[in-house]
Coordinates of C-alpha atoms and ligand atoms in Angstrom, one line a residue:
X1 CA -79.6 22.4 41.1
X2 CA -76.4 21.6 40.0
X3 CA -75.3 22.5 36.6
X4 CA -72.8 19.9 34.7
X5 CA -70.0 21.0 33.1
X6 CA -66.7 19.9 31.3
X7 CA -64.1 22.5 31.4
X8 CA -62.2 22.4 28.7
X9 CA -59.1 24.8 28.8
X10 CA -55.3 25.8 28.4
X11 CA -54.6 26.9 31.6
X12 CA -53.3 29.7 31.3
X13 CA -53.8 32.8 34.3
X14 CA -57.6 32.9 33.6
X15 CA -58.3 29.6 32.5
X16 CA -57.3 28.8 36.3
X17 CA -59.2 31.2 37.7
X18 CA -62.0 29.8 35.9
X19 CA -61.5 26.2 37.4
X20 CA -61.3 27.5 41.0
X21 CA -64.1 29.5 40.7
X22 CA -66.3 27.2 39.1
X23 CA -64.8 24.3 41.8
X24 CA -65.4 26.7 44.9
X25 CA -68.4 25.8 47.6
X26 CA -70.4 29.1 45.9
X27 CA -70.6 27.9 43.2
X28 CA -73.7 25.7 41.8
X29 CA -71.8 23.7 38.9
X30 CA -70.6 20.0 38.8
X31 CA -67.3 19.7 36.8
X32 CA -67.7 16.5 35.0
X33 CA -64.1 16.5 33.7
X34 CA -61.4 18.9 32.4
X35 CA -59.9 18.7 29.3
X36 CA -57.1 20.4 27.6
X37 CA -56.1 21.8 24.3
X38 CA -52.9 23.4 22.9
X39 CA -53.1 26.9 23.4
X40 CA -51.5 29.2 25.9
X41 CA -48.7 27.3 25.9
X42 CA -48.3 23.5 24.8
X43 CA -50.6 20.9 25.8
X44 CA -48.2 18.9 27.6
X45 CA -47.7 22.0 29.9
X46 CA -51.2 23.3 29.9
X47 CA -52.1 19.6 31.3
X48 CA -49.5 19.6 33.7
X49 CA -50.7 23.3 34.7
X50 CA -54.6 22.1 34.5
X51 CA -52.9 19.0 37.5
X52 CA -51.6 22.0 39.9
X53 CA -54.7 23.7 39.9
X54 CA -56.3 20.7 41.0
X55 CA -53.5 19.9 43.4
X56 CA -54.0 23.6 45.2
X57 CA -57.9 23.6 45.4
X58 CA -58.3 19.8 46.3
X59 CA -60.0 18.8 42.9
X60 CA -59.6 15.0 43.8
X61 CA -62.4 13.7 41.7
X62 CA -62.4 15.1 38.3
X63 CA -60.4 13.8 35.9
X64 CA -58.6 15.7 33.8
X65 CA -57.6 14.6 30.5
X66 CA -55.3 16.1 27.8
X67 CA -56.5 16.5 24.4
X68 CA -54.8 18.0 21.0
X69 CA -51.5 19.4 20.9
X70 CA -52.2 21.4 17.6
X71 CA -55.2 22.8 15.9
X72 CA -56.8 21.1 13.0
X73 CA -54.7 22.7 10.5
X74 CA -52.7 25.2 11.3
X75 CA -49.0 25.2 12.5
X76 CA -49.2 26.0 16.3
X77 CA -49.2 29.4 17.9
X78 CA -48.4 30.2 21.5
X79 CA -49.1 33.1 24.2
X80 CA -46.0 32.0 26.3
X81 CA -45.4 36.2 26.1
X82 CA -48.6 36.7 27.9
X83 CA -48.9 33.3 30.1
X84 CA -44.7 32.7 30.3
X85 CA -42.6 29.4 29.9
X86 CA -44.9 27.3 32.0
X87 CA -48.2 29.0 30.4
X88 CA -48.5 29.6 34.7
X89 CA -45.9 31.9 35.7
X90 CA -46.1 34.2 38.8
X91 CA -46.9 31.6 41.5
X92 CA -44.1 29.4 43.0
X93 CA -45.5 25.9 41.9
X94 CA -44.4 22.1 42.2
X95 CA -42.9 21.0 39.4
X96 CA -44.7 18.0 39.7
X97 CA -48.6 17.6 40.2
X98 CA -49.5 14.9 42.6
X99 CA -52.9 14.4 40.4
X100 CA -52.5 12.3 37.5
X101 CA -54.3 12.6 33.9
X102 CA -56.2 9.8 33.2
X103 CA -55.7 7.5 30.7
X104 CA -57.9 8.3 27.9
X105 CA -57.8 11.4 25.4
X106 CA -59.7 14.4 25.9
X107 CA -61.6 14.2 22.9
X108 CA -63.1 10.7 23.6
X109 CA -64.0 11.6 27.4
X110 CA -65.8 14.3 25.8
X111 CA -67.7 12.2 23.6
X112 CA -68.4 10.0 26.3
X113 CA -69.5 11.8 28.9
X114 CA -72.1 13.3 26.8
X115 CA -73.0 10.2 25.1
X116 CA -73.7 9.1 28.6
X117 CA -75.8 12.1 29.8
X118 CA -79.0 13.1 29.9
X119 CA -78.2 15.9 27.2
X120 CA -77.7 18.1 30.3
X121 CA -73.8 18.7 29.9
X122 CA -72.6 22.2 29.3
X123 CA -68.9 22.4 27.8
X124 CA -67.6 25.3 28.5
X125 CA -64.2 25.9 26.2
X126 CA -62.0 28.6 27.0
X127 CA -58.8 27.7 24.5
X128 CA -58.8 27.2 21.1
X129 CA -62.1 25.0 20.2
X130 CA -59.9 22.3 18.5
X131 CA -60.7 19.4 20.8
X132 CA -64.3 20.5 20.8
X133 CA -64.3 20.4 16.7
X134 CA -62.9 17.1 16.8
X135 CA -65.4 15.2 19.2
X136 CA -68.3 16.4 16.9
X137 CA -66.4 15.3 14.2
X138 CA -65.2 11.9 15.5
X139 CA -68.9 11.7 17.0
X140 CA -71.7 13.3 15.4
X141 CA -74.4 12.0 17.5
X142 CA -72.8 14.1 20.8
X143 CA -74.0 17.2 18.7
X144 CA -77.5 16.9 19.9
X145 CA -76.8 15.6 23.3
X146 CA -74.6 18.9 24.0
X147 CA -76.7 21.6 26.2
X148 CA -75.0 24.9 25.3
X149 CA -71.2 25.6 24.3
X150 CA -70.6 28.7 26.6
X151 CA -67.1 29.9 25.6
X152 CA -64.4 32.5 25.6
X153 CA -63.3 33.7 22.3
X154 CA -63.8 36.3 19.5
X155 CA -65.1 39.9 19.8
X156 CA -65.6 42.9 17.6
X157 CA -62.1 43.3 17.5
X158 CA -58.7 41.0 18.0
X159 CA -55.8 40.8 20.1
X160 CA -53.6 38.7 18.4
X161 CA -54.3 40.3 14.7
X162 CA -56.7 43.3 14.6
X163 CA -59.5 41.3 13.5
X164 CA -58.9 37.9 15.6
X165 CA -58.8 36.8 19.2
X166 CA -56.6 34.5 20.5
X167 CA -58.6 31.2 20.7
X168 CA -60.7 32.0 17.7
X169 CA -57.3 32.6 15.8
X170 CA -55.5 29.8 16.5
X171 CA -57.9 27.7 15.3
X172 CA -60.7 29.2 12.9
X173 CA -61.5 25.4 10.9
X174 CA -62.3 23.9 14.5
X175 CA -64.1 27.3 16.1
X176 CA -66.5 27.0 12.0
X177 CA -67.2 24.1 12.9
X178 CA -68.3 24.5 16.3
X179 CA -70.1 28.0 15.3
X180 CA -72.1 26.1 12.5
X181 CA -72.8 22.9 14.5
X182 CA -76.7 24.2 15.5
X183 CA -75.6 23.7 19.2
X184 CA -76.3 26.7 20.9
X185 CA -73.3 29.2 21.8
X186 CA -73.2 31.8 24.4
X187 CA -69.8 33.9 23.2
X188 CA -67.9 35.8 25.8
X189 CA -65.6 38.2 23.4
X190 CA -63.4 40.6 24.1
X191 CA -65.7 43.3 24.3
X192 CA -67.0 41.9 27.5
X193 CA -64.1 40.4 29.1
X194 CA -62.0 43.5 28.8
X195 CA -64.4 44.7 31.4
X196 CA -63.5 42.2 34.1
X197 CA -59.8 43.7 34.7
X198 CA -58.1 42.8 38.0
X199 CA -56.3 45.6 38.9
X200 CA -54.0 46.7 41.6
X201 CA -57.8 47.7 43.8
X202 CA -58.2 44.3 42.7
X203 CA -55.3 42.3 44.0
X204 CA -55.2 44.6 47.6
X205 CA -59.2 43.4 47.9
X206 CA -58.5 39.7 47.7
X207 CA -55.3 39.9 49.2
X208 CA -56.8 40.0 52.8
X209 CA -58.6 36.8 52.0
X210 CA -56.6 34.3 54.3
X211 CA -56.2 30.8 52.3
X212 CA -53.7 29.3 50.1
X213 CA -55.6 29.1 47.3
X214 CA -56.8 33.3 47.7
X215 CA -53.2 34.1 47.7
X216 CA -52.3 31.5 44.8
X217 CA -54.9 33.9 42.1
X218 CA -53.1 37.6 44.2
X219 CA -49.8 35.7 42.7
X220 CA -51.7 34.8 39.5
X221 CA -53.3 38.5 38.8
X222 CA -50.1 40.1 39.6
X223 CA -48.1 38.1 37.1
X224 CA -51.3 38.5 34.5
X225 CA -51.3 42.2 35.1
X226 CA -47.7 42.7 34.7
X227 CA -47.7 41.1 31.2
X228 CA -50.8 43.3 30.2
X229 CA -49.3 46.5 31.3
X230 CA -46.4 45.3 28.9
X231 CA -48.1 44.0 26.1
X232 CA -51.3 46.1 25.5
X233 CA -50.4 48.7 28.3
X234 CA -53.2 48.0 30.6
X235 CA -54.2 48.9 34.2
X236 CA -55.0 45.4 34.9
X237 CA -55.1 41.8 33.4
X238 CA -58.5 40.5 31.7
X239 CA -60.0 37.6 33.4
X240 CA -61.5 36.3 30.3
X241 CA -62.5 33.0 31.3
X242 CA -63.8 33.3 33.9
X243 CA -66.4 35.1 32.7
X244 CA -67.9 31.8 31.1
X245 CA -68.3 30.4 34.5
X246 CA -69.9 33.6 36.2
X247 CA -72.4 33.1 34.1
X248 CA -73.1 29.9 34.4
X249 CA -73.5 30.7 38.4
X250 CA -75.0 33.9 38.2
X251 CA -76.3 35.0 34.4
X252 CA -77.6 38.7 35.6
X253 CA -74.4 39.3 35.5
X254 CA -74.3 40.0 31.6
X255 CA -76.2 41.7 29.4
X256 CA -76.7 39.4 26.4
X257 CA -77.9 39.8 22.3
X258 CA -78.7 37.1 20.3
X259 CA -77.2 37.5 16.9
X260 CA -75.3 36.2 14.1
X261 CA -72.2 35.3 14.4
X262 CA -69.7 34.0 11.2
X263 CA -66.3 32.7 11.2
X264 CA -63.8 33.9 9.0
X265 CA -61.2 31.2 7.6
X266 CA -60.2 33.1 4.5
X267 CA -59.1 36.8 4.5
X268 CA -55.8 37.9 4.1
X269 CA -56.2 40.3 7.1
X270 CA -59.3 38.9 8.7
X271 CA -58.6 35.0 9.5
X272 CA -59.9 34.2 12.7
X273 CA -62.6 36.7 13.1
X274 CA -66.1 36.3 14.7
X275 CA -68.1 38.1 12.3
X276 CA -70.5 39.7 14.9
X277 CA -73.8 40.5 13.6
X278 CA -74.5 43.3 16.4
X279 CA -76.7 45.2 14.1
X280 CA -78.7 41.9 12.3
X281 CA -77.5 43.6 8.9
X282 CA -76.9 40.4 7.3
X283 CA -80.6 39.0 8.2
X284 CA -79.4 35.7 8.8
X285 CA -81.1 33.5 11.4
X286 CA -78.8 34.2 14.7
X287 CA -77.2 31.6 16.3
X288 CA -74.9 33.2 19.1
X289 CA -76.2 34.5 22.3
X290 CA -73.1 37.3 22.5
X291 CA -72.1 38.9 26.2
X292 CA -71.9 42.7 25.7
X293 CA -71.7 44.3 29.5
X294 CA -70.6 42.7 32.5
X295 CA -72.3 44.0 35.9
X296 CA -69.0 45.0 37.8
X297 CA -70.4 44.8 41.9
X298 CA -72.1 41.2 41.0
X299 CA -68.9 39.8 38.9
X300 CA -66.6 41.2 41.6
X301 CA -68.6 40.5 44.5
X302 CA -69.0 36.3 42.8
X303 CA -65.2 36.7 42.7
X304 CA -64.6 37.3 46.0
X305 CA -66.7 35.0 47.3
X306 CA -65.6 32.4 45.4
X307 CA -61.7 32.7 46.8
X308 CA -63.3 33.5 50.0
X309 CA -65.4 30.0 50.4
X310 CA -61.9 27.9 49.7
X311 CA -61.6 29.1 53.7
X312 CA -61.8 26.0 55.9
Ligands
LIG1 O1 -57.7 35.9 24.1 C1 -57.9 35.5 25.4 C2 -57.9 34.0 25.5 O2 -56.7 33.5 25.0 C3 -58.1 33.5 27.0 O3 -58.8 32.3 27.0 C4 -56.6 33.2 27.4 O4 -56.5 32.2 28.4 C5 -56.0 32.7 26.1 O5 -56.3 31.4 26.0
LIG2 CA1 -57.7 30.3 27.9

């Protein structure tokens, strides 16, 4: 049975990965739409970059529509350092998609979609949570109607502060929000996506798969690793979102706890932080189903298989 889901993203290395493996013939989702948020790099580019992916796995009918260029608040942060100029660098891209956006923001296709389901739509951020935020704000009654959030973001620990992850960071009012909306979350942190690292074993695995779109992630991952190595001194790049969509095909996958999760908008040091209640010391009622451990044969083996189905 097919399971609906709006992406919404700012593609970004992984965030691609996360589209082509959730698009690909193995896979048992529907993409309703895919939506994008200022993030890795502007929205303007992460739409543009969201358009190529499309383009290079034949996504021909799902529209794709961009969404908020800043978060609720804050001033706007970038990853270009990790992501480059055009939030996509590595592969040797078209400047110019031949898919179009349509016509409509991100945050009202949101709404509508959902408004029109049968409360059966997962979304399934993996950016910053602002456009999410804002379609429960600008329509409260989608909050009931949502399935499950399943995102990427947070952790026991940060990678753009000490305390913060990326998405989380850039915007901690809109990921509150979302955190405190009583939908339910699945949370694919750090802790858990630092385990799926595409490494060099990685890249010479999938590089004997023999389609475009297998050799458009090799050009991705080596790109992605290059900028880890660099940055954090890695031995391979973190496919963080795609972990969301792994486990919406496969959930044995994970090893999951249900816990308590805050959001910290305040501290000096600690803005941005998924207060993650591994231990239940706070005794508040959870609310987060959290992904700890990640089952390396079965993520790797959905991987492969993925990129190996785009094979006519
Ligand atoms: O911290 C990792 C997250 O930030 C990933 O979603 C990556 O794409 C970036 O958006
Ligand atoms: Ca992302």
């Amino acid at each position: 049975m097919n399971k609906k889901v709006i992406l919404d993203c700012d593609p970004g290395h992984d965030d691609a990965i996360s589209i082509i493996i959730a698009a690909a013939k193995t896979s048992n989702l529907k993409i309703e739409a895919i939506t994008t948020v200022a993030g890795n790099v502007e929205v303007e580019k992460n739409t543009l970059n969201a358009l190529k992916v499309c383009d290079i796995i034949g996504l021909d009918d799902v529209p794709v529509a961009q969404g908020a260029g800043k978060p609720l608040t804050n001033k706007m942060e970038i990853a270009e350092e990790i992501h480059g100029e055009t939030g996509l660098d590595g592969p040797l891209l078209p400047e110019i998609p031949s898919k179009k956006p349509v016509d409509q923001h991100a945050v009202d296709l949101i709404i509508e979609k959902v408004m029109e389901s049968d409360d059966d739509i997962t979304l399934v951020p993996t950016g910053p949570l602002t456009n999410i935020a804002l379609a429960m704000i600008r329509e409260p009654a989608i909050v009931p109607k949502i399935k499950e959030i399943v995102l990427m973001g947070g952790g026991t620990f940060g990678n753009w502060t000490p305390a913060a992850e990326f998405n989380i960071y850039v915007d901690a009012e809109a990921a509150k929000v979302v955190f405190e909306s009583g939908v339910p979350i699945t949370m694919f942190g750090l802790d858990v996506t630092h385990q799926a690292l595409a490494t060099t074993q990685t890249i010479e695995d999938l590089s004997v798969i023999d389609n475009d779109v297998a050799k458009f992630v090799v050009d991705l991952l080596k790109f992605f690793m290059k900028t880890y190595k660099e940055f954090f001194d890695f031995d391979g790049g973190p496919i963080h979102d795609a972990c969301t969509v792994a486990y919406l095909i496969d959930p044995s996958i994970f090893e999951m706890k249900h816990v308590h999760v805050d959001i910290e908008t305040k501290g000096e040091y600690t803005y941005g932080m998924t207060c993650v209640d591994m231990l239940g010391v706070t005794g508040k009622e959870t609310n987060v189903n959290v992904a700890y451990q990640l089952d390396q044969k079965k993520f790797w083996d959905l991987f492969y298989n993925a990129l190996s189905s785009y094979t006519e």
